[in-house]
Every structure is written in structure tokens, then in C-alpha cells.
Coordinates of C-alpha atoms and ligand atoms in Angstrom, one line a residue:
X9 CA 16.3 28.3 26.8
X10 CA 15.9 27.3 30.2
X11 CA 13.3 26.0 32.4
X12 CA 12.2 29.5 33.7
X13 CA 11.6 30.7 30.6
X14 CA 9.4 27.2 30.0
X15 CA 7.6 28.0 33.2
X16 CA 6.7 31.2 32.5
X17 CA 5.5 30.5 29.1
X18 CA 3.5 27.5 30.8
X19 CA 2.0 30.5 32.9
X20 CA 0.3 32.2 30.0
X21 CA -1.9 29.8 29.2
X22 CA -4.9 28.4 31.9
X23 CA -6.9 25.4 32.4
X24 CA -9.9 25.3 34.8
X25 CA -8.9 28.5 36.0
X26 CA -5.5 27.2 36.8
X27 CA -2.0 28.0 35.2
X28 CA -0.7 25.4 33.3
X29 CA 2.4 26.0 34.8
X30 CA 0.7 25.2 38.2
X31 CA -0.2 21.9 37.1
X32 CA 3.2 21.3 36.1
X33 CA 4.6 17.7 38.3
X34 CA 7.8 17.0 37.0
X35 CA 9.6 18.8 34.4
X36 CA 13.0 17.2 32.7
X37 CA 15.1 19.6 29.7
X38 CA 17.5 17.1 27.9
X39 CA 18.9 19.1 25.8
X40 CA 16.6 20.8 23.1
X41 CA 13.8 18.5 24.0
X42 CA 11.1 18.6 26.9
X43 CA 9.6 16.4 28.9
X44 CA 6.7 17.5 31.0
X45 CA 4.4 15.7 33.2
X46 CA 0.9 17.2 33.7
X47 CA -1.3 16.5 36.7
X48 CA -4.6 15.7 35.2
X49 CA -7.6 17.5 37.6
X50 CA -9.6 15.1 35.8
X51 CA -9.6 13.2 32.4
X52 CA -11.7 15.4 30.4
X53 CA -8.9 18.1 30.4
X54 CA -6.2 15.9 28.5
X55 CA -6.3 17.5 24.9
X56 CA -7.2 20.9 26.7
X57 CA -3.9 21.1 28.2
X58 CA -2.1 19.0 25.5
X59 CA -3.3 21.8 23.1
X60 CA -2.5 24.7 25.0
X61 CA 0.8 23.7 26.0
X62 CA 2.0 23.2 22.8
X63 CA 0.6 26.7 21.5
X64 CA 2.6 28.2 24.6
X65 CA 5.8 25.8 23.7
X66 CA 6.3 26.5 19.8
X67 CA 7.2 30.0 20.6
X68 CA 10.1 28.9 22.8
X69 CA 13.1 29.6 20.7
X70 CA 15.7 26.3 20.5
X71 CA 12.7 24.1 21.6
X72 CA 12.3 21.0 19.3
X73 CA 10.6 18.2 20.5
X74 CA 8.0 18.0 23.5
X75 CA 6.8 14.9 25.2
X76 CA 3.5 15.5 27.4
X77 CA 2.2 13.1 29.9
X78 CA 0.1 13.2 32.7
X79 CA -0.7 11.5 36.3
X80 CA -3.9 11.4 37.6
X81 CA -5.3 13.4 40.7
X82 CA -8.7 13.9 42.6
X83 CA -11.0 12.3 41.2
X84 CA -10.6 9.0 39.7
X85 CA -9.9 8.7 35.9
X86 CA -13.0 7.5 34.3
X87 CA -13.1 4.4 32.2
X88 CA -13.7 5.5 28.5
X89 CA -16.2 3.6 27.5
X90 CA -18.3 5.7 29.7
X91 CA -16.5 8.7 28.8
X92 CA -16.7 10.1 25.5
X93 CA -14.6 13.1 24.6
X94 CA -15.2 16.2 22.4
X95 CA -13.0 16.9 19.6
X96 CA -11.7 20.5 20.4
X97 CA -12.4 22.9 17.8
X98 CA -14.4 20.6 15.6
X99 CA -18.2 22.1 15.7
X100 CA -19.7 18.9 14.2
X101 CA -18.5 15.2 13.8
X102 CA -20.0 13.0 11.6
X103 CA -19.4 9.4 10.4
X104 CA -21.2 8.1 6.9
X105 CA -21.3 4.2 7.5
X106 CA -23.2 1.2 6.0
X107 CA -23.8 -2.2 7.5
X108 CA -22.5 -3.4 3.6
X109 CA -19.1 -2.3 1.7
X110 CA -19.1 -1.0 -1.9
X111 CA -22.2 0.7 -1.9
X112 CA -20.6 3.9 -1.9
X113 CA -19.9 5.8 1.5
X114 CA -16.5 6.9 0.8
X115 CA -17.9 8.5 -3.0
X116 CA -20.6 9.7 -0.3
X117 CA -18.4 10.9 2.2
X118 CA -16.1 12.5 0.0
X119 CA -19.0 14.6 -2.6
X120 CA -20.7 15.5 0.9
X121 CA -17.5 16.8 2.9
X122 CA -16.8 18.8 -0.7
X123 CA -20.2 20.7 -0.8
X124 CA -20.3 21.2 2.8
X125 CA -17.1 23.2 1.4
X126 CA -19.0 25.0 -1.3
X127 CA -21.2 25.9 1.0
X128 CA -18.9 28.5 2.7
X129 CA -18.0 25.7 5.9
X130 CA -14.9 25.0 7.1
X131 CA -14.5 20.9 6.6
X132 CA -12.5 18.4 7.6
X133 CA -12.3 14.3 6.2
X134 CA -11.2 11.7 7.9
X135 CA -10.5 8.4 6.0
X136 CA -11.6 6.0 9.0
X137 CA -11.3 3.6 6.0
X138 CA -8.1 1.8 7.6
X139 CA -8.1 -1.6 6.1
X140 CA -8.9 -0.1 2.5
X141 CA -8.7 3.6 2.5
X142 CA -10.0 4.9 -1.0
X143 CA -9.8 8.6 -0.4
X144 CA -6.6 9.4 -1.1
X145 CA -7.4 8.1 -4.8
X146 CA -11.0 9.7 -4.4
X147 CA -9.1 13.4 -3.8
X148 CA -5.8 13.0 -6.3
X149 CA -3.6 12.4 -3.1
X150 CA -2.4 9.4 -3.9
X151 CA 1.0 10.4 -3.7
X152 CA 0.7 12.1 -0.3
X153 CA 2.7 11.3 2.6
X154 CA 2.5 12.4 6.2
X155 CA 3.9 15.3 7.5
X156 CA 4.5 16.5 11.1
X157 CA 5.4 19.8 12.4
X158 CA 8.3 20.3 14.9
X159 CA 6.4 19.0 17.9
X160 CA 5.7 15.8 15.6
X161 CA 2.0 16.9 15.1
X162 CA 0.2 15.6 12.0
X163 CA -0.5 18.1 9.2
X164 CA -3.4 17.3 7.7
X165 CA -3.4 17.0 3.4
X166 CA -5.1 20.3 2.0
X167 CA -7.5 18.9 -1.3
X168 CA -10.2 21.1 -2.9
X169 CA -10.0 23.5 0.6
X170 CA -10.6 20.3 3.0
X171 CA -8.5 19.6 5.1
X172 CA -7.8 15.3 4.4
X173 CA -6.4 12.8 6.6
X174 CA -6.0 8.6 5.7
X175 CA -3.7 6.2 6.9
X176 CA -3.0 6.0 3.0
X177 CA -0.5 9.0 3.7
X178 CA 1.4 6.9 5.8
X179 CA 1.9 3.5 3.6
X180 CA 5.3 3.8 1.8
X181 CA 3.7 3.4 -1.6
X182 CA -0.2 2.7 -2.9
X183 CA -0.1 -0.6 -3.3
X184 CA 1.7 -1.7 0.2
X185 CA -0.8 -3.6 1.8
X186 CA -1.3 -2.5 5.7
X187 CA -0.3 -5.8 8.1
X188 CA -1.5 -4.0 11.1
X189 CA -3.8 -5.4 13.4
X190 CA -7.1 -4.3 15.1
X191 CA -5.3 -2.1 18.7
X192 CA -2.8 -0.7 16.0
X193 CA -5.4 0.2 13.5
X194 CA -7.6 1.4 16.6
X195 CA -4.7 3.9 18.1
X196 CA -3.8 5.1 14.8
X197 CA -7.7 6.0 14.2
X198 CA -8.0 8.0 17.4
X199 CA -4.8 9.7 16.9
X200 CA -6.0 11.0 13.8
X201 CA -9.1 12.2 15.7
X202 CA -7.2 14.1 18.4
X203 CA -3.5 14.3 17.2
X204 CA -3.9 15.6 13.7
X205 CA -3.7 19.3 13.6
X206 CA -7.7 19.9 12.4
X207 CA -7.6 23.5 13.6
X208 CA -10.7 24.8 13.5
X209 CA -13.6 23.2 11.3
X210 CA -17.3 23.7 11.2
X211 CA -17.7 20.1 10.1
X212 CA -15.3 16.8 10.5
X213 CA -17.0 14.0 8.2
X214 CA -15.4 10.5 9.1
X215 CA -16.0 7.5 6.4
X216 CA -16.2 5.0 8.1
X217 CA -14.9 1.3 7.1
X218 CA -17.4 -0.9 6.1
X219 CA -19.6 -2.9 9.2
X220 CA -20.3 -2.9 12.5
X221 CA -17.3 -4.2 14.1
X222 CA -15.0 -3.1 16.5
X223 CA -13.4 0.5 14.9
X224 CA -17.2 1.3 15.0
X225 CA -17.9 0.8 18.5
X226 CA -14.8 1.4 19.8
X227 CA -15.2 5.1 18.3
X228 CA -18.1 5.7 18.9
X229 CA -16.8 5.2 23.1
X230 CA -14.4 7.3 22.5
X231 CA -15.2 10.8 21.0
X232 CA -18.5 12.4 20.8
X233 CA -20.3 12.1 17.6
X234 CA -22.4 14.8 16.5
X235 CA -24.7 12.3 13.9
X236 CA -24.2 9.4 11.4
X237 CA -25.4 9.5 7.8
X238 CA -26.0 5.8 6.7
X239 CA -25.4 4.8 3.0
X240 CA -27.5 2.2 0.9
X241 CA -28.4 0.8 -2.3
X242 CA -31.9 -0.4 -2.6
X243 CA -31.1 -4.0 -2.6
X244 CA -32.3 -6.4 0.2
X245 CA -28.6 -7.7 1.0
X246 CA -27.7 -3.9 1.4
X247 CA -30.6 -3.1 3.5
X248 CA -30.2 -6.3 5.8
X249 CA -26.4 -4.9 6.5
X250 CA -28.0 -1.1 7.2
X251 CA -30.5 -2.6 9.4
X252 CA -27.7 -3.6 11.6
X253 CA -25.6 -0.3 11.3
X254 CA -29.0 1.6 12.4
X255 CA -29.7 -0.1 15.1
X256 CA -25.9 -0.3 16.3
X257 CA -25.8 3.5 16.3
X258 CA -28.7 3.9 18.4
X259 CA -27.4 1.4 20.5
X260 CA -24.2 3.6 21.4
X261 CA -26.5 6.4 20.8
X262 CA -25.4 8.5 18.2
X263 CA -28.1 10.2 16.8
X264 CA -28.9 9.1 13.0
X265 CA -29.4 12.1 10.8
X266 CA -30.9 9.8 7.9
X267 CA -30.5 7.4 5.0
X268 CA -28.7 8.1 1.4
X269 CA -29.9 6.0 -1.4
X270 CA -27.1 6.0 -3.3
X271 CA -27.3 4.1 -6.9
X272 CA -31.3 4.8 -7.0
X273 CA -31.9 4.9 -10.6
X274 CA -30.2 5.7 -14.0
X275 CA -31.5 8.0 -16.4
X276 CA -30.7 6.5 -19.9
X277 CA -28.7 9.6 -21.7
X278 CA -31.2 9.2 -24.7
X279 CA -34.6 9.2 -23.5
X280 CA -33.8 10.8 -20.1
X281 CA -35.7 8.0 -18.7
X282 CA -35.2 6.6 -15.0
X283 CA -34.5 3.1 -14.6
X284 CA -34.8 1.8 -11.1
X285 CA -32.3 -0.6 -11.6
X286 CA -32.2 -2.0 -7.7
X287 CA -35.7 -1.2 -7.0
X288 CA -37.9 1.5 -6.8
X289 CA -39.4 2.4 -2.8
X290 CA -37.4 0.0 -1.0
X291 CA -35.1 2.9 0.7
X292 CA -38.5 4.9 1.6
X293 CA -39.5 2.1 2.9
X294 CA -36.8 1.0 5.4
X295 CA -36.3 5.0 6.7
X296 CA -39.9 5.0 7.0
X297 CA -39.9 1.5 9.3
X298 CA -36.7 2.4 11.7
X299 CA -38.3 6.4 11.8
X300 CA -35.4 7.8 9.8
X301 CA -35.6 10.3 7.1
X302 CA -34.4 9.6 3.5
X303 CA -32.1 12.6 3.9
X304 CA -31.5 12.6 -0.4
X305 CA -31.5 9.5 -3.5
X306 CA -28.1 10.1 -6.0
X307 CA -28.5 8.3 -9.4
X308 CA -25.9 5.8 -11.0
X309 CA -23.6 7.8 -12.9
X310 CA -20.8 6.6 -15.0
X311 CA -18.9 9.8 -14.3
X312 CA -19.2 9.0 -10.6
X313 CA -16.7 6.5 -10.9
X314 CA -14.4 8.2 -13.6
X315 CA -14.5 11.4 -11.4
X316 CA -13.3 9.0 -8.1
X317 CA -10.4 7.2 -10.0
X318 CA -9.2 11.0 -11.4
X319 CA -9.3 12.2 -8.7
X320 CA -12.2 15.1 -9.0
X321 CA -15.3 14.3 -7.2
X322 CA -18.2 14.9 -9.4
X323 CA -19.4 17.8 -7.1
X324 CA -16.2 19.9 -8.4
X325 CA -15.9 18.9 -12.0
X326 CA -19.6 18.4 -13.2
X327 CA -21.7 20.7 -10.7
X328 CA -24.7 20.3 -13.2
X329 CA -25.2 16.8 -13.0
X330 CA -28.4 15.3 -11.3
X331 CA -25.6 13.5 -8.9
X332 CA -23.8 16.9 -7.7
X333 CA -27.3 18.5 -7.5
X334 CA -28.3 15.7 -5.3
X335 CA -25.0 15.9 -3.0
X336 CA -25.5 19.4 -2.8
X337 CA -28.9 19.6 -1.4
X338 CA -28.0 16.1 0.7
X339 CA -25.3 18.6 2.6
X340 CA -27.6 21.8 3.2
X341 CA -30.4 19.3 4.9
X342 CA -27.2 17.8 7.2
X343 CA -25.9 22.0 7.8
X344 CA -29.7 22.8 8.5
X345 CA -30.2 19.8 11.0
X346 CA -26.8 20.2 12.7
X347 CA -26.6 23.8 13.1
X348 CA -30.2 24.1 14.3
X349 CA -29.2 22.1 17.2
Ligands
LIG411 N1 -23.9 6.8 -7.7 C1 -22.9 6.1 -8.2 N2 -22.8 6.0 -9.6 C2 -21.8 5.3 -10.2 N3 -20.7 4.8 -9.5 C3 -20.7 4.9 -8.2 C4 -21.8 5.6 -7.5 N4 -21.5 5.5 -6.1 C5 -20.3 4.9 -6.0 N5 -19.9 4.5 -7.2 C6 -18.6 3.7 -7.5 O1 -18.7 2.5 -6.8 C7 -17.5 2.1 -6.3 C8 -17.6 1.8 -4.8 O2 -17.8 3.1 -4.2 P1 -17.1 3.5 -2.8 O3 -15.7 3.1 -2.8 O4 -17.5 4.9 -2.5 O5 -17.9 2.5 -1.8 P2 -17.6 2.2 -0.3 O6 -19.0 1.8 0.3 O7 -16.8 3.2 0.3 O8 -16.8 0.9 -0.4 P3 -15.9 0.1 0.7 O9 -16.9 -0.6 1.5 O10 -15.0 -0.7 -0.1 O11 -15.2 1.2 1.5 C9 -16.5 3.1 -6.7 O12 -15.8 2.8 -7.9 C10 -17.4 4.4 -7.0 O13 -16.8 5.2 -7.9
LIG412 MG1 -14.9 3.2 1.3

């Protein structure tokens, strides 16, 4: 292996019309592993080039590590609030948030991602649960743990045909609390946006911790989100919290797809009565006031809950109940919206 034979890999590849290798400022071999500096034409084509160097790079035989960086040139690097990127190769980001926690986004997240799945789509979760993440449990991963390829590229988990990422996998054990702090958490986050290996997906879904804080609007700055689902009970302290979440994504202007009710009713197992337990209308109500749709209403099940702390969302082991019914259709109006666009 020699820097020649880098080069010309370099070659095969092109950015902007221009051969990687052309871009190429400063390239150092230390032994088996490369370092290579980029110049960046302009900010936009960092993951572009990141991405296609390391396609070129894997083929080069004795090569085992990589370290990319870039300089800037022409025109000034803009600053990323103001710059949102695209995720390459992901057709369609979206986030399912709530103002409120524990009213069910990641069950949400995780039933929606699934039938997205059944639905032929190739789909992607992202845990963006970092202070608590839940799906590991949710998916039976609880016992995953990171793994990189050779260029130190996260593999993503494989669970039910998703592909699954959570900062769970990288916690020595399940009940080690994460000490981080907010730029750690932040980095982390993004780095499972653009550094896990995603490949090619039809739909990412990102559950989204609880609130409106900073891992909200910091994301939303940084990569370009296709649409938010927001989750709620039909309690007034839930729907105070939503209010908040709804207006802060049209704020940073990601488009709302629409409101899940999630524990609308219970139908008693006797007399197949509903039972409005929180309220009946109240969900209606609020889409209705802030111009959203009520994109679906899923029931309180007691299997919800067993099927989360098993391991086997309800959508895969009980597709007949009212809940899975309701995830199911929930998912075709999101494909219908999103791929009409
Ligand atoms: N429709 C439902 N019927 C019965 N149980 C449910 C339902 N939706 C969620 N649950 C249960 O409620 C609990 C909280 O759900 P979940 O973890 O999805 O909420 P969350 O909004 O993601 O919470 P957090 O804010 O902590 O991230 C879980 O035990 C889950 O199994
Ligand atoms: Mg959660």
C-alpha cells in the first residue's frame, strides 16, 4: 500500500464534478493508518466526500484506520444554525416528540417505525432518547453493544428488519446511569445522525427525549427534518406541554405531520365498551385549534406495556389488536403524506 495506490483510488470517486483525489490538501500514511485532509468547496459537501472516500478506502488492501478532515476554501463556511444538512441516503426523517414524558412516544415511535417496516419500507430508529433511552428494552436489545467496522463506523443493531441505534448500546451494562452532559449528549446525537452506517432507508424515525429543550432545537439546526409526529394523552397537563412542542417546531419550521392520541380510551374486554378514561374530544379539539390533523387515536392496552418490557412491540406479536390496527393505519397516512411530497 502506498500513497499512489491511495490516490488513484481517491480518483474514482467525484464530488462536484471534481476528483476526490483533486481535493486532496495534505495526505500523511503512518503505517497502516491514513490521514487525509480534504479541502472543503463549501460545507454542504462534508458527508458527501466523507462517504465516498471511505467507499473508495475499504477496498485498499492493508488499510485500517482512516482519519478525514477538512479546511475550508472559497466561500466561507456557513454557521449551522442557518445551515441545515441532509442525511445522505435517508428519503425521510422524522422525529415523534411531546411537550410531556411518559405519554408514550417511544411505544409510538417504536410500533410506527415497525409498520412502516411491514409496509415493504426500508426503516431506520433512532433512540434520540439520550438521558433515558427505552428502546433498546422496547426491541429485546437490551444486551446490545456498539459495534464499528474497520474505519470505526457505527453498525447499526438489526431488530424486526429495522435498522436500531441508542446510546443504550454504548453503556457498559443497563442499569449504568449516563453522567454525560448536554455538548456530549448533543455530539453523540448527531454522530448517530451522520456517522452510523444507516445505508440506505426510505424512512429514519427519531424518538425524541421528552421537551423542548436544547437536543430539540439544536437538531432541528442541524439536519433537515422531513416532519414531526407529536404524541399526547388527552389530559390538559399533556396538552399544555404539546402546545409548546407544536409551536416550537413551527418555530424552527419543521413541518408537523399531525397529532397521535395515544391512551384514548379502553375497551373493557367484557362488554367491549369504550371508556374514555382521560377525556373524550380533547385531542380533536387541540389539532383542530393549532390546524393540525389528528393523524390516528391508539387505545390503552395492557399488552402495550407487556409487549414493550418483552421485547415485541404489539404491532409484531398481536397484529389483530385495535392498537396494531391503529399503528398500522397511523403509518400508511405518514407514507401517504411523505411520499406525496
Ligand atoms: N396505549 C398504551 N396502552 C398501554 N400502555 C401504554 C400505551 N402507550 C404507552 N404505554 C406504556 O406507558 C409507558 C410509557 O411509555 P413510553 O416509554 O413509550 O413513553 P415516553 O413518552 O417515551 O416516555 P419518556 O418521556 O420517559 O421517554 C410504557 O410502560 C408503555 O409500555
Ligand atoms: Mg421515551
Amino acid at each position: 500500500m502506498a500513497v499512489k495506490e491511495i490516490m488513484d483510488s481517491l480518483a474514482k470517486q467525484t464530488v462536484n464534478n471534481k476528483k476526490l483525489s483533486e481535493l486532496v490538501k495534505d495526505i500523511k500514511l503512518v503505517g497502516d493508518k491514513l490521514e487525509l485532509v480534504f479541502m472543503l468547496p463549501n460545507k454542504n459537501l462534508e458527508k458527501e466526500i466523507r462517504e465516498k472516500a471511505l467507499s473508495v478506502l475499504k477496498d485498499v488492501e492493508g488499510l485500517q484506520d482512516v482519519e478525514i478532515s477538512f479546511t475550508e476554501m472559497g466561500q466561507p463556511v456557513q454557521s449551522p444554525a442557518f445551515h441545515r444538512t441532509r442525511l445522505p441516503g435517508v428519503k425521510h426523517l422524522i422525529v415523534v416528540g411531546s411537550g410531556k414524558g411518559g405519554v408514550g412516544k417511544s411505544t409510538v415511535a417504536t410500533n410506527i417505525a415497525l409498520s412502516l417496516s411491514k409496509l415493504g419500507y426500508k426503516v431506520g430508529l433512532l433512540d434520540g432518547d439520550i438521558y433515558g433511552p427505552s428502546i433498546p428494552t422496547m426491541l429485546g436489545l437490551k444486551n446490545q453493544r456498539v459495534e464499528v467496522d474497520k474505519f470505526n463506523r457505527i453498525i447499526p443493531a438489526e431488530a424486526f428488519g429495522m435498522k436500531v441505534m441508542s446510546v443504550g448500546f454504548l453503556l457498559p451494562s443497563e442499569d449504568t446511569p449516563l453522567i454525560w452532559r448536554g455538548p456530549m449528549l448533543m455530539k453523540a446525537l448527531t454522530q448517530f445522525l451522520f456517522d452510523v452506517k444507516w445505508g440506505s432507508l426510505d424512512f429514519l424515525v427519531l424518538d425524541l427525549p421528552p421537551g423542548t429543550g436544547d437536543v430539540q432545537l439544536t437538531l432541528a439546526q442541524t439536519v433537515e427534518i422531513d416532519g414531526a409526529i407529536v404524541v399526547t394523552t388527552p389530559q390538559d397537563v399533556a396538552l399544555a406541554d404539546v402546545k409548546k412542542a407544536v409551536v416550537m417546531f413551527k418555530e424552527v419550521g419543521i413541518p408537523v405531520l399531525g397529532v397521535i392520541e395515544n391512551m384514548a380510551y379502553f375497551v373493557c374486554p367484557e362488554s367491549g365498551n369504550k371508556y374514555y378514561i382521560f377525556g373524550k374530544g380533547r385531542v380533536l379539539a387541540f389539532a383542530q385549534a393549532y390546524g393540525l390533523k389528528v393523524l390516528g387515536s391508539v387505545p390503552i392496552e395492557p399488552e402495550i406495556a407487556e409487549t414493550s418490557d418483552s421485547g415485541v412491540p404489539i404491532v409484531e406479536s398481536s397484529a389483530n389488536s385495535q392498537s396494531a390496527k391503529a399503528f398500522l393505519s397511523i403509518a400508511k397516512i405518514i407514507a401517504e403524506e411523505l411520499e406525496r411530497r
